[in-house]
Amino acid sequence: MNTLLYVDDEIENLTIFKSLFKKEYNILVAASAAEAKQVIKDNAVDLILTDQKMPDQTGLDLLKELVPQYPDMVRIIITGYSQIETVINAINDGKIFYFISKPWDLKHLRSIIEKGLESRNLKLENAKLLEELQVTNKQLHEKNSILLDANEEIKKLKGRLEQENQYLRREISAHNNPSEIVYESKIFEEVLQKVRQVASTNATVLITGQTGTGKELLARAIHTMSNRSNRSMVKVNCAALPANLIESELFGHVKGAFTGALVNKIGLFELADKGTIFLDEIGELPLDLQAKLLRVLQDGDFHKLGDAKATRVDVRVIAATNRDIEEAVNVGNFRSDLFFRLNVFPIHNPSLQERRQDIPALVHHFVNKHSKKIGKEIKQISSATIEQLMLYDWPGNIRELENVIERLIITSPGNELSIGDWKPISAIKKDDGISMLEAEKLHIIRVLEKTNWRIRGTGGAADILNLKPTTLASRMKKLGIYAPQKPIA
């Protein structure tokens, strides 16, 4: 059980903290900086939380003083907004792990404590592993019969540990303040029920849905609830990887495999061994690599570039796409056998338009999230504002909603969230001289003209509008939209 030390000159706060966390951790308390130093001398403390304002010494000065002698101790400070700039500088200098703003939220505080201890354990584990590697390396050098083979194996293992350590550090840094799944609608509860059903299995999952619906958030929920949660979830954006490097990134290469391959490289599949790999935008994966991915799903092994020996991994695959994969299979852009392997357990993430009931909760969530970042307090959100936001179709889904809320916080003149002059295309009113159907028709025609009336394929009108080609064709027929006749030569 980890030992936590809480330092605060208000005795009531010490009592409350101890009662909240005594079942999970060994809790020590101190009412001053001097008392805290004595407690640390007498006990092995894993994590310290301290209030900034104390009579004998500030919390920040106390934590800075502890760094040289106790470098592995996780240091968290509780402070008001007036000291945030100073605290952020201390975070950047590595003096403290994180800060909690007053008054602290129990759920947020618990999350930060868990992440802090996770970060500490990771550092200690890696230090121990590197120490073991150094000892092993020394022993291997004394055995001349197996020196070359063993030394090469050590280099490979060390390289993997370093890459995994770097990846885990980035992941912990990016999720110190993790986003929560916010919902109230029945339709999204059904989605989460599927997440709960599949999480404890090793089944491959295919998450579909429009751009901006939060498919990665569902993937992380599946990983977190799985028996692989103590390992990494490695994210791969298949659309962002350069075509000439994607195979090397996914599966790695050996030294000399191609021009510029100066060292061995571990691929993302090997990095995700015993964990989860999230293949975002799977519909963008080139056909030649789809066969190699299929082999990993079927047999659990692959060949690095330039390596005749197969590498075996135990990886749980979660894929996601905003494209119609079945349509891609029909036109020959995606392998049918790979689709069937990926589609073991499909989960469709609904658009925000389909889950409008969640908009009020999401608005409040994003206001709380971005108000703190921007440094502007929003105390009130009127029902009229919520109603206006619910009337919009949100083609960019939750990502668009979050961006709009951040913009409205900045432009709102007071402490009430104000719509101001924000006016999306789909919110055109009838008194502007155009109906909603006419606005939709004009928008579709503009997109069709931009694509030279090409509906299907990458960059086609259906792709830009995030619609199935068959759905777009149906809308065109309903709205009376027809392609212009080509002139007879």
Short mmCIF file of C-alpha atoms in Angstrom, two decimals:
data_model
loop_
_atom_site.label_atom_id
_atom_site.label_comp_id
_atom_site.label_asym_id
_atom_site.label_seq_id
_atom_site.Cartn_x
_atom_site.Cartn_y
_atom_site.Cartn_z
CA MET A 1 0.00 0.00 0.00
CA ASN A 2 1.40 3.40 -1.00
CA THR A 3 2.04 6.01 1.69
CA LEU A 4 0.65 9.54 1.21
CA LEU A 5 1.55 12.62 3.26
CA TYR A 6 -0.93 15.51 3.34
CA VAL A 7 0.33 18.86 4.68
CA ASP A 8 -2.11 21.63 5.67
CA ASP A 9 -2.21 24.02 8.61
CA GLU A 10 -6.01 23.63 8.83
CA ILE A 11 -6.64 20.57 11.01
CA GLU A 12 -10.15 20.08 9.62
CA ASN A 13 -8.73 19.59 6.11
CA LEU A 14 -6.30 16.95 7.40
CA THR A 15 -9.13 15.05 9.04
CA ILE A 16 -11.30 15.15 5.89
CA PHE A 17 -8.46 14.01 3.62
CA LYS A 18 -7.55 11.12 5.92
CA SER A 19 -11.13 9.87 6.10
CA LEU A 20 -11.52 10.02 2.29
CA PHE A 21 -8.38 8.06 1.38
CA LYS A 22 -7.55 5.85 4.40
CA LYS A 23 -9.02 2.72 2.77
CA GLU A 24 -6.83 3.02 -0.33
CA TYR A 25 -3.55 4.37 1.06
CA ASN A 26 -1.50 4.64 4.23
CA ILE A 27 -2.23 8.29 5.14
CA LEU A 28 0.16 10.50 7.12
CA VAL A 29 -0.61 14.16 7.94
CA ALA A 30 1.33 17.21 9.05
CA ALA A 31 0.15 20.67 10.10
CA SER A 32 3.35 22.55 9.07
CA ALA A 33 6.35 22.30 6.78
CA ALA A 34 8.66 21.52 9.71
CA GLU A 35 6.41 18.71 10.91
CA ALA A 36 6.23 17.35 7.34
CA LYS A 37 10.04 17.13 7.12
CA GLN A 38 10.16 15.14 10.34
CA VAL A 39 7.42 12.78 9.14
CA ILE A 40 9.38 12.15 5.92
CA LYS A 41 12.54 11.38 7.90
CA ASP A 42 10.67 8.79 9.94
CA ASN A 43 8.61 7.21 7.13
CA ALA A 44 8.95 6.12 3.52
CA VAL A 45 6.62 8.54 1.74
CA ASP A 46 5.63 7.82 -1.88
CA LEU A 47 3.57 10.96 -2.55
CA ILE A 48 3.21 14.32 -0.81
CA LEU A 49 0.37 16.83 -1.21
CA THR A 50 0.78 20.22 0.41
CA ASP A 51 -1.18 23.42 0.68
CA GLN A 52 0.66 26.45 -0.74
CA LYS A 53 -0.11 28.82 2.15
CA MET A 54 1.41 27.73 5.46
CA PRO A 55 2.76 29.81 8.37
CA ASP A 56 6.38 28.58 8.45
CA GLN A 57 7.12 27.91 4.76
CA THR A 58 5.22 27.92 1.46
CA GLY A 59 4.23 24.56 0.03
CA LEU A 60 6.22 25.23 -3.16
CA ASP A 61 9.42 25.99 -1.20
CA LEU A 62 8.91 22.82 0.83
CA LEU A 63 8.56 20.68 -2.29
CA LYS A 64 11.61 22.27 -3.94
CA GLU A 65 13.65 21.55 -0.80
CA LEU A 66 12.67 17.87 -0.90
CA VAL A 67 13.74 17.28 -4.53
CA PRO A 68 17.50 16.54 -4.04
CA GLN A 69 17.07 14.07 -1.17
CA TYR A 70 13.80 12.46 -2.34
CA PRO A 71 13.81 12.66 -6.17
CA ASP A 72 11.36 9.75 -6.61
CA MET A 73 8.71 11.21 -4.29
CA VAL A 74 5.65 12.48 -6.21
CA ARG A 75 5.10 16.15 -5.34
CA ILE A 76 1.64 17.76 -5.71
CA ILE A 77 0.66 21.26 -4.56
CA ILE A 78 -2.79 22.62 -3.75
CA THR A 79 -3.06 26.30 -4.60
CA GLY A 80 -5.30 29.20 -5.58
CA TYR A 81 -5.34 30.82 -9.03
CA SER A 82 -3.09 33.70 -7.96
CA GLN A 83 -0.05 31.41 -7.69
CA ILE A 84 -0.70 29.31 -10.83
CA GLU A 85 2.00 30.95 -12.98
CA THR A 86 4.67 30.29 -10.35
CA VAL A 87 3.45 26.71 -9.95
CA ILE A 88 3.48 26.06 -13.72
CA ASN A 89 7.10 27.23 -13.84
CA ALA A 90 7.90 24.74 -11.10
CA ILE A 91 6.18 21.95 -13.10
CA ASN A 92 8.22 22.84 -16.16
CA ASP A 93 11.41 22.72 -14.06
CA GLY A 94 10.49 19.26 -12.81
CA LYS A 95 10.16 20.40 -9.19
CA ILE A 96 6.52 19.26 -8.86
CA PHE A 97 4.37 16.70 -10.68
CA TYR A 98 1.04 18.55 -10.78
CA PHE A 99 -1.09 21.19 -9.07
CA ILE A 100 -4.68 21.09 -7.82
CA SER A 101 -6.76 24.26 -7.81
CA LYS A 102 -8.84 25.20 -4.77
CA PRO A 103 -11.43 24.07 -3.98
CA TRP A 104 -10.38 20.59 -5.15
CA ASP A 105 -12.78 18.09 -6.68
CA LEU A 106 -12.56 14.62 -5.11
CA LYS A 107 -12.76 12.74 -8.42
CA HIS A 108 -10.11 14.94 -10.04
CA LEU A 109 -7.84 14.73 -6.97
CA ARG A 110 -8.12 10.93 -6.91
CA SER A 111 -7.24 10.78 -10.62
CA ILE A 112 -4.14 12.97 -10.18
CA ILE A 113 -2.93 10.89 -7.20
CA GLU A 114 -3.33 7.68 -9.25
CA LYS A 115 -1.48 9.17 -12.23
CA GLY A 116 1.29 10.47 -9.99
CA LEU A 117 1.86 7.07 -8.41
CA GLU A 118 1.65 5.43 -11.84
CA SER A 119 4.35 7.81 -13.14
CA ARG A 120 6.56 7.12 -10.08
CA ASN A 121 6.18 3.35 -10.41
CA LEU A 122 7.05 3.55 -14.10
CA LYS A 123 10.25 5.47 -13.39
CA LEU A 124 11.29 3.05 -10.64
CA GLU A 125 10.48 0.02 -12.79
CA ASN A 126 12.51 1.35 -15.71
CA ALA A 127 15.41 2.25 -13.45
CA LYS A 128 15.37 -1.27 -12.05
CA LEU A 129 15.19 -2.78 -15.54
CA LEU A 130 18.08 -0.66 -16.78
CA GLU A 131 20.12 -1.63 -13.71
CA GLU A 132 19.39 -5.29 -14.39
CA LEU A 133 20.39 -4.81 -18.02
CA GLN A 134 23.70 -3.25 -16.99
CA VAL A 135 24.46 -6.17 -14.65
CA THR A 136 23.47 -8.68 -17.33
CA ASN A 137 25.58 -6.88 -19.92
CA LYS A 138 28.63 -7.05 -17.64
CA GLN A 139 28.13 -10.77 -17.07
CA LEU A 140 27.72 -11.45 -20.78
CA HIS A 141 30.97 -9.67 -21.59
CA GLU A 142 32.77 -12.22 -19.38
CA LYS A 143 31.44 -15.11 -21.48
CA ASN A 144 33.33 -15.00 -24.76
CA SER A 145 31.49 -17.95 -26.35
CA ILE A 146 28.11 -16.15 -26.51
CA LEU A 147 29.28 -12.54 -26.33
CA LEU A 148 28.15 -11.28 -29.76
CA ASP A 149 24.67 -12.85 -29.81
CA ALA A 150 23.89 -11.91 -26.21
CA ASN A 151 25.11 -8.34 -26.62
CA GLU A 152 22.90 -7.86 -29.68
CA GLU A 153 19.91 -9.14 -27.73
CA ILE A 154 20.65 -6.68 -24.92
CA LYS A 155 20.76 -3.79 -27.40
CA LYS A 156 17.39 -4.79 -28.83
CA LEU A 157 15.82 -5.09 -25.39
CA LYS A 158 17.28 -1.79 -24.25
CA GLY A 159 16.02 -0.07 -27.39
CA ARG A 160 12.54 -1.41 -26.82
CA LEU A 161 12.51 -0.32 -23.18
CA GLU A 162 13.65 3.18 -24.12
CA GLN A 163 10.98 3.51 -26.83
CA GLU A 164 8.28 2.13 -24.55
CA ASN A 165 9.38 4.45 -21.76
CA GLN A 166 9.22 7.47 -24.09
CA TYR A 167 5.78 6.44 -25.33
CA LEU A 168 4.43 5.88 -21.81
CA ARG A 169 5.80 9.25 -20.65
CA ARG A 170 3.99 10.97 -23.52
CA GLU A 171 0.80 9.09 -22.71
CA ILE A 172 0.91 9.98 -19.02
CA SER A 173 1.69 13.60 -19.85
CA ALA A 174 -1.17 13.78 -22.34
CA HIS A 175 -3.69 12.24 -19.91
CA ASN A 176 -2.84 13.78 -16.56
CA ASN A 177 -6.23 15.47 -16.81
CA PRO A 178 -8.22 12.83 -18.72
CA SER A 179 -11.41 13.65 -20.60
CA GLU A 180 -14.51 11.97 -19.25
CA ILE A 181 -17.27 10.33 -21.25
CA VAL A 182 -20.18 12.73 -20.77
CA TYR A 183 -23.68 11.62 -21.73
CA GLU A 184 -27.32 11.44 -20.68
CA SER A 185 -28.97 9.89 -23.74
CA LYS A 186 -30.27 6.35 -23.98
CA ILE A 187 -28.65 5.85 -27.40
CA PHE A 188 -25.17 6.48 -25.98
CA GLU A 189 -25.86 4.31 -22.92
CA GLU A 190 -26.45 1.47 -25.38
CA VAL A 191 -23.04 2.20 -26.95
CA LEU A 192 -21.35 2.06 -23.55
CA GLN A 193 -23.15 -1.20 -22.78
CA LYS A 194 -21.43 -2.70 -25.83
CA VAL A 195 -18.12 -1.29 -24.61
CA ARG A 196 -18.61 -3.02 -21.25
CA GLN A 197 -19.57 -6.31 -22.92
CA VAL A 198 -16.48 -6.52 -25.12
CA ALA A 199 -13.86 -4.91 -22.85
CA SER A 200 -13.05 -8.03 -20.80
CA THR A 201 -12.53 -10.16 -23.93
CA ASN A 202 -9.68 -10.16 -26.45
CA ALA A 203 -12.06 -9.73 -29.40
CA THR A 204 -11.10 -7.35 -32.20
CA VAL A 205 -13.36 -4.28 -32.23
CA LEU A 206 -14.30 -2.02 -35.16
CA ILE A 207 -15.61 1.40 -34.13
CA THR A 208 -17.44 3.34 -36.84
CA GLY A 209 -18.81 6.85 -36.80
CA GLN A 210 -18.42 10.31 -38.24
CA THR A 211 -15.34 12.44 -37.68
CA GLY A 212 -15.37 14.14 -34.28
CA THR A 213 -17.71 11.71 -32.50
CA GLY A 214 -15.04 10.52 -30.05
CA LYS A 215 -14.11 7.09 -31.39
CA GLU A 216 -10.72 7.22 -29.66
CA LEU A 217 -12.48 7.87 -26.34
CA LEU A 218 -14.44 4.62 -26.76
CA ALA A 219 -11.22 2.76 -27.64
CA ARG A 220 -9.55 4.05 -24.48
CA ALA A 221 -12.59 3.02 -22.42
CA ILE A 222 -12.36 -0.53 -23.82
CA HIS A 223 -8.62 -0.69 -23.04
CA THR A 224 -9.05 0.76 -19.54
CA MET A 225 -11.73 -1.81 -18.64
CA SER A 226 -9.76 -4.72 -20.13
CA ASN A 227 -7.25 -7.05 -18.47
CA ARG A 228 -4.57 -5.28 -20.53
CA SER A 229 -5.02 -1.93 -18.81
CA ASN A 230 -1.66 -2.23 -17.02
CA ARG A 231 0.05 -2.10 -20.43
CA SER A 232 0.07 0.57 -23.15
CA MET A 233 -2.65 1.43 -25.63
CA VAL A 234 -0.63 2.49 -28.68
CA LYS A 235 -2.49 4.81 -31.05
CA VAL A 236 -1.77 4.76 -34.79
CA ASN A 237 -3.34 7.27 -37.18
CA CYS A 238 -3.19 5.36 -40.47
CA ALA A 239 -4.10 8.49 -42.45
CA ALA A 240 -1.25 10.55 -40.97
CA LEU A 241 1.60 8.10 -41.60
CA PRO A 242 3.64 8.77 -44.78
CA ALA A 243 3.04 6.04 -47.40
CA ASN A 244 6.76 5.26 -47.70
CA LEU A 245 7.21 4.86 -43.93
CA ILE A 246 3.97 3.26 -42.78
CA GLU A 247 5.23 -0.35 -42.92
CA SER A 248 8.37 0.53 -40.97
CA GLU A 249 6.30 2.45 -38.39
CA LEU A 250 3.85 -0.40 -37.87
CA PHE A 251 6.19 -3.40 -38.01
CA GLY A 252 9.72 -1.99 -37.60
CA HIS A 253 12.88 -2.70 -39.58
CA VAL A 254 16.38 -4.07 -39.12
CA LYS A 255 19.58 -2.17 -39.73
CA GLY A 256 20.36 -1.96 -43.46
CA ALA A 257 16.82 -2.88 -44.59
CA PHE A 258 16.78 0.23 -46.82
CA THR A 259 18.77 3.39 -47.41
CA GLY A 260 18.83 5.37 -44.17
CA ALA A 261 18.05 2.38 -41.91
CA LEU A 262 21.11 2.92 -39.73
CA VAL A 263 19.78 1.13 -36.63
CA ASN A 264 17.17 -1.47 -35.76
CA LYS A 265 13.71 0.03 -35.23
CA ILE A 266 10.91 -1.40 -33.13
CA GLY A 267 7.47 -1.07 -34.75
CA LEU A 268 4.29 0.05 -33.03
CA PHE A 269 2.85 -3.48 -33.03
CA GLU A 270 5.85 -4.77 -31.07
CA LEU A 271 5.64 -1.75 -28.76
CA ALA A 272 2.00 -2.69 -28.03
CA ASP A 273 2.88 -6.30 -27.11
CA LYS A 274 0.66 -7.54 -24.23
CA GLY A 275 -1.37 -4.33 -24.62
CA THR A 276 -3.72 -2.75 -27.14
CA ILE A 277 -3.12 -1.10 -30.51
CA PHE A 278 -5.68 1.42 -31.76
CA LEU A 279 -5.69 1.71 -35.55
CA ASP A 280 -7.50 4.97 -36.26
CA GLU A 281 -8.63 5.76 -39.83
CA ILE A 282 -8.13 2.08 -40.76
CA GLY A 283 -9.87 2.74 -44.09
CA GLU A 284 -6.79 4.69 -45.22
CA LEU A 285 -4.42 1.71 -44.88
CA PRO A 286 -2.85 0.85 -48.29
CA LEU A 287 -3.91 -2.44 -49.86
CA ASP A 288 -0.39 -3.94 -49.77
CA LEU A 289 -0.21 -3.48 -45.99
CA GLN A 290 -3.72 -4.83 -45.41
CA ALA A 291 -2.41 -8.34 -46.14
CA LYS A 292 0.34 -7.97 -43.54
CA LEU A 293 -2.16 -6.69 -40.97
CA LEU A 294 -4.42 -9.65 -41.74
CA ARG A 295 -1.54 -12.03 -40.94
CA VAL A 296 -1.00 -10.37 -37.55
CA LEU A 297 -4.70 -10.78 -36.75
CA GLN A 298 -4.74 -14.42 -37.89
CA ASP A 299 -1.37 -15.73 -36.69
CA GLY A 300 -0.07 -13.13 -34.23
CA ASP A 301 3.23 -12.62 -36.05
CA PHE A 302 4.83 -10.45 -38.75
CA HIS A 303 8.16 -9.80 -40.45
CA LYS A 304 10.08 -6.58 -39.89
CA LEU A 305 11.44 -4.94 -43.01
CA GLY A 306 14.65 -6.76 -43.96
CA ASP A 307 14.19 -9.52 -41.36
CA ALA A 308 13.65 -13.14 -42.43
CA LYS A 309 12.71 -14.10 -38.86
CA ALA A 310 9.09 -13.62 -37.77
CA THR A 311 8.31 -11.53 -34.69
CA ARG A 312 5.47 -12.83 -32.52
CA VAL A 313 3.24 -10.49 -30.49
CA ASP A 314 0.16 -10.66 -28.28
CA VAL A 315 -1.81 -7.54 -29.20
CA ARG A 316 -5.50 -6.66 -28.90
CA VAL A 317 -6.60 -4.70 -31.98
CA ILE A 318 -9.19 -1.92 -31.94
CA ALA A 319 -9.81 -0.20 -35.28
CA ALA A 320 -11.85 2.87 -36.13
CA THR A 321 -13.03 4.58 -39.29
CA ASN A 322 -15.35 7.33 -40.46
CA ARG A 323 -15.66 5.70 -43.88
CA ASP A 324 -18.11 3.13 -45.21
CA ILE A 325 -15.78 0.11 -45.18
CA GLU A 326 -18.35 -2.16 -46.79
CA GLU A 327 -18.55 0.27 -49.71
CA ALA A 328 -14.72 0.31 -49.87
CA VAL A 329 -14.79 -3.51 -50.05
CA ASN A 330 -17.33 -3.37 -52.89
CA VAL A 331 -15.17 -1.01 -54.99
CA GLY A 332 -11.97 -2.95 -54.26
CA ASN A 333 -10.25 -0.44 -51.94
CA PHE A 334 -10.38 -2.69 -48.87
CA ARG A 335 -9.85 -6.45 -48.48
CA SER A 336 -13.02 -8.33 -47.59
CA ASP A 337 -11.12 -10.90 -45.49
CA LEU A 338 -9.53 -8.13 -43.43
CA PHE A 339 -12.90 -6.43 -42.98
CA PHE A 340 -14.40 -9.66 -41.60
CA ARG A 341 -11.43 -10.05 -39.21
CA LEU A 342 -11.80 -6.49 -37.95
CA ASN A 343 -15.59 -6.57 -37.74
CA VAL A 344 -15.76 -9.26 -35.03
CA PHE A 345 -17.46 -6.85 -32.64
CA PRO A 346 -18.71 -3.68 -34.37
CA ILE A 347 -19.62 -0.57 -32.36
CA HIS A 348 -21.23 2.40 -34.09
CA ASN A 349 -20.58 5.72 -32.36
CA PRO A 350 -23.62 7.94 -33.07
CA SER A 351 -23.30 11.48 -34.36
CA LEU A 352 -24.07 14.40 -32.06
CA GLN A 353 -27.18 15.03 -34.16
CA GLU A 354 -28.40 11.55 -33.13
CA ARG A 355 -27.71 12.20 -29.43
CA ARG A 356 -28.92 15.80 -29.04
CA GLN A 357 -30.04 14.96 -25.50
CA ASP A 358 -26.34 14.96 -24.52
CA ILE A 359 -25.67 18.51 -25.74
CA PRO A 360 -26.55 20.32 -22.45
CA ALA A 361 -24.26 18.07 -20.40
CA LEU A 362 -21.47 18.38 -22.97
CA VAL A 363 -21.83 22.18 -23.03
CA HIS A 364 -21.43 22.40 -19.25
CA HIS A 365 -18.50 19.97 -19.38
CA PHE A 366 -16.64 21.98 -22.02
CA VAL A 367 -17.40 25.29 -20.28
CA ASN A 368 -15.85 23.95 -17.07
CA LYS A 369 -12.90 22.49 -18.95
CA HIS A 370 -12.00 25.54 -21.05
CA SER A 371 -12.90 28.24 -18.53
CA LYS A 372 -10.03 27.01 -16.36
CA LYS A 373 -7.63 26.94 -19.31
CA ILE A 374 -8.63 30.38 -20.56
CA GLY A 375 -8.79 31.88 -17.07
CA LYS A 376 -12.32 33.24 -17.49
CA GLU A 377 -15.14 32.24 -15.14
CA ILE A 378 -18.50 31.42 -16.75
CA LYS A 379 -21.14 31.22 -14.02
CA GLN A 380 -24.34 31.04 -16.07
CA ILE A 381 -25.62 29.33 -19.22
CA SER A 382 -29.16 30.32 -20.12
CA SER A 383 -31.77 27.86 -21.35
CA ALA A 384 -32.12 29.99 -24.49
CA THR A 385 -28.41 29.49 -25.26
CA ILE A 386 -28.70 25.73 -24.73
CA GLU A 387 -31.78 25.68 -26.98
CA GLN A 388 -29.92 27.50 -29.79
CA LEU A 389 -27.01 25.09 -29.54
CA MET A 390 -29.38 22.12 -29.67
CA LEU A 391 -31.01 23.42 -32.85
CA TYR A 392 -27.74 23.24 -34.77
CA ASP A 393 -26.95 19.99 -36.65
CA TRP A 394 -23.24 19.83 -35.61
CA PRO A 395 -21.72 18.25 -38.74
CA GLY A 396 -18.34 18.30 -36.96
CA ASN A 397 -19.90 16.52 -33.96
CA ILE A 398 -18.43 16.74 -30.45
CA ARG A 399 -15.12 18.13 -31.71
CA GLU A 400 -16.95 21.03 -33.38
CA LEU A 401 -19.08 21.61 -30.26
CA GLU A 402 -15.98 21.80 -28.07
CA ASN A 403 -14.29 24.28 -30.43
CA VAL A 404 -17.42 26.47 -30.54
CA ILE A 405 -17.77 26.47 -26.74
CA GLU A 406 -14.11 27.50 -26.36
CA ARG A 407 -14.71 30.35 -28.84
CA LEU A 408 -17.90 31.48 -27.06
CA ILE A 409 -16.12 31.57 -23.68
CA ILE A 410 -13.55 33.94 -25.19
CA THR A 411 -16.13 36.18 -26.91
CA SER A 412 -18.73 36.27 -24.10
CA PRO A 413 -18.61 39.79 -22.58
CA GLY A 414 -19.47 38.82 -19.01
CA ASN A 415 -19.72 35.69 -16.88
CA GLU A 416 -22.70 34.33 -18.85
CA LEU A 417 -22.09 32.21 -21.94
CA SER A 418 -23.31 34.20 -24.92
CA ILE A 419 -23.98 33.04 -28.49
CA GLY A 420 -23.17 36.52 -29.79
CA ASP A 421 -22.88 36.68 -33.58
CA TRP A 422 -22.03 32.99 -34.03
CA LYS A 423 -24.26 31.72 -36.83
CA PRO A 424 -23.54 28.35 -38.46
CA ILE A 425 -24.64 27.56 -42.03
CA SER A 426 -27.34 25.13 -40.92
CA ALA A 427 -28.81 27.70 -38.53
CA ILE A 428 -29.99 30.07 -41.33
CA LYS A 429 -33.44 31.35 -40.44
CA LYS A 430 -36.41 31.66 -42.75
CA ASP A 431 -36.37 35.45 -42.43
CA ASP A 432 -33.06 35.40 -44.32
CA GLY A 433 -35.15 34.53 -47.37
CA ILE A 434 -34.25 30.85 -47.56
CA SER A 435 -35.69 27.70 -45.98
CA MET A 436 -33.71 24.97 -44.22
CA LEU A 437 -34.26 22.54 -47.14
CA GLU A 438 -33.14 25.19 -49.61
CA ALA A 439 -30.03 25.84 -47.51
CA GLU A 440 -29.26 22.10 -47.51
CA LYS A 441 -29.80 21.92 -51.26
CA LEU A 442 -27.46 24.88 -51.89
CA HIS A 443 -24.80 23.36 -49.64
CA ILE A 444 -24.91 19.99 -51.42
CA ILE A 445 -24.77 21.66 -54.86
CA ARG A 446 -21.72 23.73 -53.80
CA VAL A 447 -19.90 20.57 -52.68
CA LEU A 448 -20.87 18.73 -55.90
CA GLU A 449 -19.62 21.61 -58.02
CA LYS A 450 -16.36 21.58 -56.04
CA THR A 451 -15.87 17.85 -56.84
CA ASN A 452 -17.00 18.23 -60.48
CA TRP A 453 -20.15 16.26 -59.54
CA ARG A 454 -18.17 13.19 -58.42
CA ILE A 455 -20.05 11.46 -55.60
CA ARG A 456 -17.97 8.41 -54.69
CA GLY A 457 -14.36 7.80 -53.68
CA THR A 458 -11.81 9.73 -51.65
CA GLY A 459 -12.40 13.46 -52.06
CA GLY A 460 -15.84 12.86 -53.58
CA ALA A 461 -18.95 14.75 -52.45
CA ALA A 462 -20.13 11.92 -50.15
CA ASP A 463 -16.67 11.81 -48.54
CA ILE A 464 -16.65 15.59 -47.90
CA LEU A 465 -20.21 15.55 -46.52
CA ASN A 466 -19.50 12.48 -44.32
CA LEU A 467 -22.39 10.59 -45.93
CA LYS A 468 -22.71 7.19 -47.54
CA PRO A 469 -22.84 7.56 -51.34
CA THR A 470 -26.26 5.87 -51.34
CA THR A 471 -27.52 8.31 -48.67
CA LEU A 472 -26.26 11.31 -50.67
CA ALA A 473 -27.90 9.98 -53.85
CA SER A 474 -31.19 9.61 -51.96
CA ARG A 475 -30.98 13.20 -50.63
CA MET A 476 -30.18 14.53 -54.12
CA LYS A 477 -33.27 12.78 -55.52
CA LYS A 478 -35.49 14.14 -52.72
CA LEU A 479 -34.18 17.69 -53.14
CA GLY A 480 -34.34 17.58 -56.96
CA ILE A 481 -30.59 17.84 -57.55
CA TYR A 482 -29.39 16.50 -60.90
CA ALA A 483 -25.97 16.60 -62.53
CA PRO A 484 -25.77 19.08 -65.44
CA GLN A 485 -25.89 17.56 -68.91
CA LYS A 486 -22.58 17.54 -70.78
CA PRO A 487 -22.76 19.53 -74.04
CA ILE A 488 -22.83 17.47 -77.24
CA ALA A 489 -19.62 17.98 -79.24
#
